[in-house]
Coordinates of C-alpha atoms and ligand atoms in Angstrom, one line a residue:
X586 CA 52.3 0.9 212.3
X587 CA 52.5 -0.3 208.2
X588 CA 55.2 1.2 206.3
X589 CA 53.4 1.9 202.8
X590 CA 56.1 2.6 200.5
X591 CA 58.0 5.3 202.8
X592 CA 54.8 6.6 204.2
X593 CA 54.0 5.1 207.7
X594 CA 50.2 4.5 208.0
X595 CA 49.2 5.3 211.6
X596 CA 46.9 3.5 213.1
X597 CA 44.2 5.8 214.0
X598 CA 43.8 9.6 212.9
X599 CA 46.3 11.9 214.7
X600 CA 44.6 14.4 216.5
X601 CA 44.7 18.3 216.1
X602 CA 47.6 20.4 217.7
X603 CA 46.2 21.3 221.1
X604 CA 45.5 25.0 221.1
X605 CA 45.3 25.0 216.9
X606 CA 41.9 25.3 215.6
X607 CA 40.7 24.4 212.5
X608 CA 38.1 26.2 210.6
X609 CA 35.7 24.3 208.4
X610 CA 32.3 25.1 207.1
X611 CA 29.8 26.4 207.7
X612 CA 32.2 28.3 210.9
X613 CA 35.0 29.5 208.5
X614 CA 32.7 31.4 206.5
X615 CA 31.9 33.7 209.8
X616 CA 36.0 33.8 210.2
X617 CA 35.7 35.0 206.2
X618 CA 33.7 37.3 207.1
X619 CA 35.4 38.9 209.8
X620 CA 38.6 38.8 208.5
X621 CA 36.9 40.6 205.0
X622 CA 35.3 43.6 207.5
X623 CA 38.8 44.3 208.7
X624 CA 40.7 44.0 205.9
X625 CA 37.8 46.2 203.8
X626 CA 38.2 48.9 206.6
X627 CA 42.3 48.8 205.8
X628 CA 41.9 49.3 202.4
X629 CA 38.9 52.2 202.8
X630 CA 41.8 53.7 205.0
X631 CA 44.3 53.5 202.0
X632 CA 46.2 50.6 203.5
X633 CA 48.2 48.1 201.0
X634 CA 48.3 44.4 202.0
X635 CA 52.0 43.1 202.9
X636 CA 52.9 39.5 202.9
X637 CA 55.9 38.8 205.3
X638 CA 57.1 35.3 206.1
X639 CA 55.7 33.2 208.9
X640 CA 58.9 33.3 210.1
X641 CA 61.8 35.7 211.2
X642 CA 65.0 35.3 212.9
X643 CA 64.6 34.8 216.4
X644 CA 66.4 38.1 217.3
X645 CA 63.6 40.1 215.4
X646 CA 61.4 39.3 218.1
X647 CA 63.6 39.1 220.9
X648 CA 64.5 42.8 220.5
X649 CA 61.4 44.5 219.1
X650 CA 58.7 42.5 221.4
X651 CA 61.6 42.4 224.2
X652 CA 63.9 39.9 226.1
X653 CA 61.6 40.3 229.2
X654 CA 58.1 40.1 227.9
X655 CA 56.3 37.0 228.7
X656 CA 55.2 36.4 224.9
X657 CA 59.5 36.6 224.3
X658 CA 60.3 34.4 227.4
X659 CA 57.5 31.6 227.4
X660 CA 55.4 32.1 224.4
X661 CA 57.4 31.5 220.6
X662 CA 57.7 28.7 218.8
X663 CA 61.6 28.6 218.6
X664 CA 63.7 26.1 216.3
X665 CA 66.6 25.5 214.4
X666 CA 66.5 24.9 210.5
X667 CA 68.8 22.6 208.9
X668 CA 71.3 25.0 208.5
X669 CA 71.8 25.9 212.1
X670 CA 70.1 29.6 212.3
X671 CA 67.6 29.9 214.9
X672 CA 64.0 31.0 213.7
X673 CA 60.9 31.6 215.2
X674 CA 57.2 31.5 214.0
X675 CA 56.1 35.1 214.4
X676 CA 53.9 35.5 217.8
X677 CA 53.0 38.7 216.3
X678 CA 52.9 40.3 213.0
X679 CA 54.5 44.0 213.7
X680 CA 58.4 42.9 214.3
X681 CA 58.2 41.1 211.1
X682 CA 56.4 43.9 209.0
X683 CA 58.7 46.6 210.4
X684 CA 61.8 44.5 209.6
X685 CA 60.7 44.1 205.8
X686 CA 59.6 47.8 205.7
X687 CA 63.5 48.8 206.8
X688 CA 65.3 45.5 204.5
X689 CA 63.6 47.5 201.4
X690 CA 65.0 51.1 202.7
X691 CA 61.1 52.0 203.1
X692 CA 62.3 55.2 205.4
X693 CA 64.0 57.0 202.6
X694 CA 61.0 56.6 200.3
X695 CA 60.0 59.8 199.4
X696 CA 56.1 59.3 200.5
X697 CA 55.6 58.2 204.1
X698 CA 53.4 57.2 206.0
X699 CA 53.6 54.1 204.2
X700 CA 50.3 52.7 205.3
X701 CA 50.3 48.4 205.9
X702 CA 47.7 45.8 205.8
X703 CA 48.2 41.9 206.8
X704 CA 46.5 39.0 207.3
X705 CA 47.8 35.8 208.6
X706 CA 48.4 33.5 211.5
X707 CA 50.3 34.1 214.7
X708 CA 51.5 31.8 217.2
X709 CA 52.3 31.7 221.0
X710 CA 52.4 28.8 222.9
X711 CA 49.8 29.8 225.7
X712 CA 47.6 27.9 228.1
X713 CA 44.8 26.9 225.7
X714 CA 41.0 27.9 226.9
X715 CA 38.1 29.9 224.9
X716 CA 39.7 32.8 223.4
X717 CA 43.2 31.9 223.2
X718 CA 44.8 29.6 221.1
X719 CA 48.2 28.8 220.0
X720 CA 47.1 29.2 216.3
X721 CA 45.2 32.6 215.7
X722 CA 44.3 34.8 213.5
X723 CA 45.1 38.8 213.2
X724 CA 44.5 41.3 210.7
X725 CA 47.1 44.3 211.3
X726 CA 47.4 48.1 209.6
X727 CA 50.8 49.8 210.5
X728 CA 51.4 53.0 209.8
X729 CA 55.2 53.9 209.1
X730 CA 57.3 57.3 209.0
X731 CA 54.6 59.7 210.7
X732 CA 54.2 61.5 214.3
X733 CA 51.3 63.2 213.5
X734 CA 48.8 63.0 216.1
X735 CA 46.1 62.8 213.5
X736 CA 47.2 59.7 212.2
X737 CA 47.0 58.6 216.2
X738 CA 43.4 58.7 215.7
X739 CA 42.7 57.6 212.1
X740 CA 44.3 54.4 213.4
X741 CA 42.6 54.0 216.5
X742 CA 38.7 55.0 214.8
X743 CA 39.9 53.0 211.9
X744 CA 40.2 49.3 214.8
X745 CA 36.9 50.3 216.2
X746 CA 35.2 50.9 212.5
X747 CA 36.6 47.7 211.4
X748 CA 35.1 45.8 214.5
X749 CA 31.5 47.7 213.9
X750 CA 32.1 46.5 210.3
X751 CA 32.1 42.9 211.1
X752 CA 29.1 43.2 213.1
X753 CA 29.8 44.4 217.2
X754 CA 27.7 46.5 217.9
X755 CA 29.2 49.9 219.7
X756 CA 27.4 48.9 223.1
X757 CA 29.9 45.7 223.3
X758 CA 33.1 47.8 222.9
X759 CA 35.0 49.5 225.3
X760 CA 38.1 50.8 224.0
X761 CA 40.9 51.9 226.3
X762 CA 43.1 54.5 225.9
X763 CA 47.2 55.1 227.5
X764 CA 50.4 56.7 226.4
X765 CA 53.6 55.6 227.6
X766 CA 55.3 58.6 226.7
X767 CA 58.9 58.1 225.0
X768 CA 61.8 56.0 225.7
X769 CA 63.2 58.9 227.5
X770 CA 60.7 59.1 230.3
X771 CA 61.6 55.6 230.9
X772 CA 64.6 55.8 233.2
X773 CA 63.3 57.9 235.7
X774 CA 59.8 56.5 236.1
X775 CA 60.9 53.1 236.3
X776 CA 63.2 54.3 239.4
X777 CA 60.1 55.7 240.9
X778 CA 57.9 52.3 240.1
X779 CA 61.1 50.4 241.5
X780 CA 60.9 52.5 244.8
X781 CA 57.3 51.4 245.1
X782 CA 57.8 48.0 244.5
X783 CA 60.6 47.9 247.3
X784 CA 57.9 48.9 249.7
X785 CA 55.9 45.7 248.5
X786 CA 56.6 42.2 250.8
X787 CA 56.6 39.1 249.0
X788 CA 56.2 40.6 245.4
X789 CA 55.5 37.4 243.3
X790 CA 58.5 35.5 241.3
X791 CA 58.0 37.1 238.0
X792 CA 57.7 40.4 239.0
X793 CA 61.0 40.2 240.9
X794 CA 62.8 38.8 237.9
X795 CA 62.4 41.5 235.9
X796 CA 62.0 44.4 238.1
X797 CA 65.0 45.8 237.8
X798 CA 65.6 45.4 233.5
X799 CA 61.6 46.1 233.2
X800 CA 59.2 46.8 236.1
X801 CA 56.7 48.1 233.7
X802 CA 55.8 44.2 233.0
X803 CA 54.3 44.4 236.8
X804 CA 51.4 45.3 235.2
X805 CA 50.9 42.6 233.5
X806 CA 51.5 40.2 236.2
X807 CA 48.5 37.8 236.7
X808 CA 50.0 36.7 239.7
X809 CA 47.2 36.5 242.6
X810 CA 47.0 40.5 244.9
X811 CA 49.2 41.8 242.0
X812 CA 46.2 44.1 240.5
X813 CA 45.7 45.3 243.7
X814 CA 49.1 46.2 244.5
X815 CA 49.7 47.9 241.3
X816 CA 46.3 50.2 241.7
X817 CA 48.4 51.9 243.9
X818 CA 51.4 52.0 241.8
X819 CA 52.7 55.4 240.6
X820 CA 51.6 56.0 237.0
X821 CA 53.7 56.6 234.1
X822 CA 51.5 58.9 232.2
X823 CA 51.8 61.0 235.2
X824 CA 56.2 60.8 234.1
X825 CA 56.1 61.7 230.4
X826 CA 57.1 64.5 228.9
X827 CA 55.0 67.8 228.2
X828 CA 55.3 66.8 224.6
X829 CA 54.3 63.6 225.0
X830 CA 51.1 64.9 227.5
X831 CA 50.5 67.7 224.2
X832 CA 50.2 64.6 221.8
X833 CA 48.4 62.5 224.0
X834 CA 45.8 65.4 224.2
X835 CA 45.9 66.1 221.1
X836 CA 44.3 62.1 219.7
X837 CA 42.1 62.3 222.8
X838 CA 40.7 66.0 221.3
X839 CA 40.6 64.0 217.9
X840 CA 38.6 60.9 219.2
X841 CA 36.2 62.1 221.2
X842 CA 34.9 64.7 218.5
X843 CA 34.7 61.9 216.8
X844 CA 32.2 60.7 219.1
X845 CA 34.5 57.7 220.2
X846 CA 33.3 56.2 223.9
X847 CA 36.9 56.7 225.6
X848 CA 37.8 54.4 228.7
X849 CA 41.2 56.3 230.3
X850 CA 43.4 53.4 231.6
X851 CA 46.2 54.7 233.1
X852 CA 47.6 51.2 233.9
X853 CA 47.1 50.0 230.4
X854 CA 51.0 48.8 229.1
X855 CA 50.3 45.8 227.0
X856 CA 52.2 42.9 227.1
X857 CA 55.4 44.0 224.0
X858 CA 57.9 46.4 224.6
X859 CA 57.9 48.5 221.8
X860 CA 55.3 50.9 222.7
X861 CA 55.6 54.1 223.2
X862 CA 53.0 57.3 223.1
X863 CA 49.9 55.8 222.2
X864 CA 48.5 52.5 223.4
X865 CA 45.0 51.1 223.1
X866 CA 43.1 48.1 223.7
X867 CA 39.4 46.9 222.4
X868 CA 37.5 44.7 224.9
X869 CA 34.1 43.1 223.8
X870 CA 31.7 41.9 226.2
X871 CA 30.7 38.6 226.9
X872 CA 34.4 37.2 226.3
X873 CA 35.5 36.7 229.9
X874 CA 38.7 36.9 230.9
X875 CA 40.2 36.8 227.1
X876 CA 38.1 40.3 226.6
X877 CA 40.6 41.9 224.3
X878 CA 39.6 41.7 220.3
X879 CA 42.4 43.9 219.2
X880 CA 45.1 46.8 220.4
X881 CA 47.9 48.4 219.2
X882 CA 50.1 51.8 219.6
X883 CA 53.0 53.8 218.7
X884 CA 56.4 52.2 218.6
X885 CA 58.7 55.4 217.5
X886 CA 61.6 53.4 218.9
X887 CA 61.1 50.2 217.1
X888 CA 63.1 50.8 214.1
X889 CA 66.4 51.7 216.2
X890 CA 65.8 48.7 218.1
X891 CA 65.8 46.3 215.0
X892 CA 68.9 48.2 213.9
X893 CA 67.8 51.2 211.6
X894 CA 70.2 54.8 212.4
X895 CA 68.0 57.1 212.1
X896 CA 64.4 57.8 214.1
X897 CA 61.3 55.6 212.6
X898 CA 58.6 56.3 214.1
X899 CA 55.1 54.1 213.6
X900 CA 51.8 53.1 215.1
X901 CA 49.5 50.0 214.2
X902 CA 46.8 47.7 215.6
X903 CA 46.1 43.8 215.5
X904 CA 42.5 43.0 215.4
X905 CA 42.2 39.2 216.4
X906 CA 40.0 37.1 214.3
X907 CA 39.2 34.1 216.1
X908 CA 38.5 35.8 219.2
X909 CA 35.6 38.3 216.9
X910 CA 34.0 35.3 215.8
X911 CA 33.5 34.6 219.2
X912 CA 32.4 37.7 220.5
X913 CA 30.1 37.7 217.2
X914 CA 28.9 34.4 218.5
X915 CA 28.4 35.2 222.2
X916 CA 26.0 38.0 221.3
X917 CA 24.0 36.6 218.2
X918 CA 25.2 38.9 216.5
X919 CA 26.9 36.9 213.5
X920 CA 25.8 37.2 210.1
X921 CA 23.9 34.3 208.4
X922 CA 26.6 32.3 206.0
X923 CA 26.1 33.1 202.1
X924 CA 24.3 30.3 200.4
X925 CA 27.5 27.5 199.1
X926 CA 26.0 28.2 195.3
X927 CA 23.7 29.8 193.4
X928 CA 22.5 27.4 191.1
X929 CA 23.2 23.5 191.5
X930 CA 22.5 21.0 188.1
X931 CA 20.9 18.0 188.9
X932 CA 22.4 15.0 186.3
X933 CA 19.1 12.9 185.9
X934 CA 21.2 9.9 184.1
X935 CA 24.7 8.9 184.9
X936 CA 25.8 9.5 180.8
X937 CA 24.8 12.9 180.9
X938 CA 27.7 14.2 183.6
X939 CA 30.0 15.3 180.5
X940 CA 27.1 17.6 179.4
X941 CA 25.8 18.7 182.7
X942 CA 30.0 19.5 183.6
X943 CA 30.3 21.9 180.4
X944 CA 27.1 23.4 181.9
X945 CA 28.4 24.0 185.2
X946 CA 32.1 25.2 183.7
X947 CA 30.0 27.7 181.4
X948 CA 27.8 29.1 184.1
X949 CA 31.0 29.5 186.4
X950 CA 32.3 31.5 183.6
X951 CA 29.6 34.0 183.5
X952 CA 30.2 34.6 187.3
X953 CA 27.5 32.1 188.8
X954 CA 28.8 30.1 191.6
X955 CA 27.3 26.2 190.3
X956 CA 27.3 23.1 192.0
X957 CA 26.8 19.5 190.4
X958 CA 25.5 16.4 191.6
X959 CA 28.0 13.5 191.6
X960 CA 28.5 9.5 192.5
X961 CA 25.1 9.1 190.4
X962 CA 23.0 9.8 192.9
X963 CA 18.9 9.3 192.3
X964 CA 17.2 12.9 191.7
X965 CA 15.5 13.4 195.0
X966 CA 18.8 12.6 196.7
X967 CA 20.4 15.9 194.8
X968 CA 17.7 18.1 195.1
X969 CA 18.4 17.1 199.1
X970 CA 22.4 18.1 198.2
X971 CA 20.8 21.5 196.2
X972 CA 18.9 22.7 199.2
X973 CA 21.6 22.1 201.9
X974 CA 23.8 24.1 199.2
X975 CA 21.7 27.2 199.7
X976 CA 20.9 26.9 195.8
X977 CA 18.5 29.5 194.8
X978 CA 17.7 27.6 191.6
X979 CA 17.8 24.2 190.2
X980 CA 18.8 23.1 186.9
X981 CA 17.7 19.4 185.5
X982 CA 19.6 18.2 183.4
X983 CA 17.7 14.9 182.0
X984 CA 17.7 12.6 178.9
X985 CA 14.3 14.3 177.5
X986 CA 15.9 18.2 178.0
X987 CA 18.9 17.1 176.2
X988 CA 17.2 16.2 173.2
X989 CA 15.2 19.3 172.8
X990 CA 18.0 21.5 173.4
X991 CA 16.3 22.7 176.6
X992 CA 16.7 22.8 180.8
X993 CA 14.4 22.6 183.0
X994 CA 14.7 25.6 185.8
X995 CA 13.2 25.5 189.2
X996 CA 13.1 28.3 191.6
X997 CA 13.0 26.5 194.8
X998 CA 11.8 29.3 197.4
X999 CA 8.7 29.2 195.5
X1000 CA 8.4 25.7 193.2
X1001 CA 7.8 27.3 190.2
X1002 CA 9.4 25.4 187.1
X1003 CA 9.9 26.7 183.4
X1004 CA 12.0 25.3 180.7
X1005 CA 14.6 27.5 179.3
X1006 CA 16.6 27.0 176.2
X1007 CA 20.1 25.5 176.7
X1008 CA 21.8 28.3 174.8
X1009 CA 20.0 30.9 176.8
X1010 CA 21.6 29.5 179.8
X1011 CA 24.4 31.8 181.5
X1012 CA 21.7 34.6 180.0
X1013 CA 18.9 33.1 182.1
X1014 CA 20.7 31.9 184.9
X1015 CA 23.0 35.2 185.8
X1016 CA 21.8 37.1 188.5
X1017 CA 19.1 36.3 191.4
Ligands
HAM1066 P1 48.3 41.8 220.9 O1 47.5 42.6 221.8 O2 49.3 40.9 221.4 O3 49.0 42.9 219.9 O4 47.4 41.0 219.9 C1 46.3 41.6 219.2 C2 45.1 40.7 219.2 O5 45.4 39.4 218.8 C3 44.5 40.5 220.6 O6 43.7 41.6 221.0 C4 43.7 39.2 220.4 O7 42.4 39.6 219.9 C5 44.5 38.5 219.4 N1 45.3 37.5 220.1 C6 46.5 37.6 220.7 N2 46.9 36.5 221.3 C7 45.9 35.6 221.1 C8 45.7 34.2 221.4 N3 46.7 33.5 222.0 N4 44.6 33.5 220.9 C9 43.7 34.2 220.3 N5 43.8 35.5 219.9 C10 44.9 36.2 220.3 C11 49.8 42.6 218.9 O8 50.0 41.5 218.4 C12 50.5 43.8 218.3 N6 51.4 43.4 217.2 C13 49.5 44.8 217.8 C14 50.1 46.0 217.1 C15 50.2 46.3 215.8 N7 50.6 47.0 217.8 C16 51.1 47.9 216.9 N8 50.8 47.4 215.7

């Protein structure tokens, strides 16, 4: 290594972060895209965008995803700042939203639901392979300060409307449907799910660590016979309260008069602890084992958790971006990129850029997205740079137009050329 000044020069370019991907064109224009469908269904919904930092205190997430969870043992990116305090980049976007909501007193606001929008990057260091990444994407709507049952199911058609919006078609989804009834039902199903599992030999390592604080996470265990030994597991939705049951039955009513496909899944728990009620998952086709493109539920107990006194109740989904673009991929379905620029100004002599700059910054002003050529290229080698642009139109800018006050305009699906005047421009040029 050469130090340059304080800056080390390395040798060789560093490489990415495993499990980080980076998005260039013309790729991040599909992850555009897909972000824009969900975040355009949140706001036809009547959800306002948040902003939360990437990072909270590391208790935020140790108490509202849960000490036992495998995203809270294994998965966060855990460090301590300069001054001592122990942060972690959020592996999820709900803790953190809820914990702003409740710093700014939200709950006594005298409109609730407050309805949430987000977009932004999550990280959980997981085994790398297609689908899941250590750097994603999600786009997230919570709902806070309701128990309507009706808002149940705006939330739930509102995930699979946002997924149809960026392009899956319905034949692709499968959405999957649970509650896990209230924190109350808790004690006395997990006695019954303990008794079962004491009946089970040789129940794999990380089931038996947390059986007693949290058997529920046995259904998340990936461990090898485990799926089939839970099959046969007592079910909590068969343990939750008649209140609970009444709700439930209430968003299923609500969804399928909707005309929503419903897959029951009974052993649906997702992998955070804060759920309660209603949980759901998405699945697309063609994904493999990584199959889920967004979930979410009720967490009615969250608030308490991160400290609050009084009952908040909530429900929310994260679509994942990265993991649509691949679904979008897998079935063809992904929509062609929009052209880079409308209109793109060839400079036909080097001494000419100033003018064929002002020409670009006014058109830009009226709206038109312009391109330039640059490092003096010949003319043939920008009308190359114009059509890989997507340019609908060309604008030559040459010594001869210049000194008649005029452009020359070609239309390049079909050849044709005209000259224009050069104060007629952004009137001439706006619009296809
Ligand atoms: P989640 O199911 O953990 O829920 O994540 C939501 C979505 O984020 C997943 O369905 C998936 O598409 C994407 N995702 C998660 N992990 C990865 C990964 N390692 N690589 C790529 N994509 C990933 C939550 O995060 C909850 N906060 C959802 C929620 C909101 N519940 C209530 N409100």
């Amino acid at each position: 290594m050469r130090p340059l000044g304080s800056i080390a020069v390395m040798p060789s370019t560093p490489d990415p972060v495993k499990g980080a991907p980076d998005w260039l064109p013309p790729d991040s224009a599909a992850f555009d895209a897909v972000e824009g469908a969900f975040l355009e269904t949140a706001r036809l919904g009547g959800y306002e965008r948040v902003r939360t930092p990437v990072f909270e205190h590391t208790e935020v997430f140790a108490r509202a995803v849960g000490e036992s969870t495998d995203v809270v043992q294994k998965e966060m990116y855990t460090f301590a700042d300069k001054g001592g305090r122990s942060l972690t980049l959020r592996p999820e976007a709900t803790a953190g939203i809820v914990r702003a909501a409740l710093s700014a007193g939200v709950p006594r606001s005298g409109s609730l639901p407050v309805k949430y929008a987000y977009a932004g990057d999550c990280f959980r260091y997981e085994r790398p392979q297609a689908g899941r990444q250590r750097s994603f994407s999600q786009v997230d709507i919570e709902a806070l300060g309701s128990d309507d049952p009706v808002l149940d199911a705006e939330v739930v058609l509102l995930g699979w409307e946002a997924l149809r919006r960026a392009g899956l078609p319905a034949q692709a989804l499968t959405l999957r449907l649970n509650t896990l009834g209230d924190p109350e039902d808790r004690p006395a199903y997990h006695q019954v799910l303990n008794a079962y599992l004491d009946t089970v030999d040789d129940l794999p390592p990380d089931v038996q660590a947390r059986q007693r604080t949290n058997p529920l996470r046995a259904f998340d265990s990936k461990a090898p016979r485990m799926s089939e030994v839970m099959a046969d597991a007592p079910l909590l939705a068969d343990h939750v309260s008649e209140s609970a049951k009444a709700h439930h039955a209430r968003v299923v009513e609500l969804l399928e008069a909707e005309g929503l496909p419903l897959t029951h899944d009974p052993r649906l728990v997702r992998g955070l602890d804060y759920y309660t009620r209603t949980t759901f998952e998405y699945q697309a086709a063609g994904l493999g084992a990584q199959n889920a493109v967004g979930g979410g539920g009720r967490y009615d107990g969250l608030a308490q958790v991160l400290g609050w006194g009084e009952r908040f109740p909530g429900i929310g989904w994260a679509l994942g971006v990265d993991r649509t673009v691949l679904a979008l991929t897998g079935s063809g379905t992904l929509p062609p990129p929009r052209p880079r620029v409308a209109v793109f100004v060839v400079v036909a002599a080097p001494e000419l850029a100033g003018e064929a700059l002002s020409l670009v910054s006014a058109l830009r002003g009226a709206g038109v997205a312009t391109d330039l050529g640059f490092d003096g290229r010949s003319v043939k080698a920008q009308f190359k740079v114009a059509d890989r642009a997507g340019a609908a139109r060309v604008v030559i800018l040459g010594p001869d137009e210049v000194a008649r006050g005029v452009l020359t305009v070609k239309d390049l699906a079909t050849g044709e050329q005209r000259e224009i005047a050069r104060t007629d421009a952004t009137r001439e040029l706006v619009g296809p």
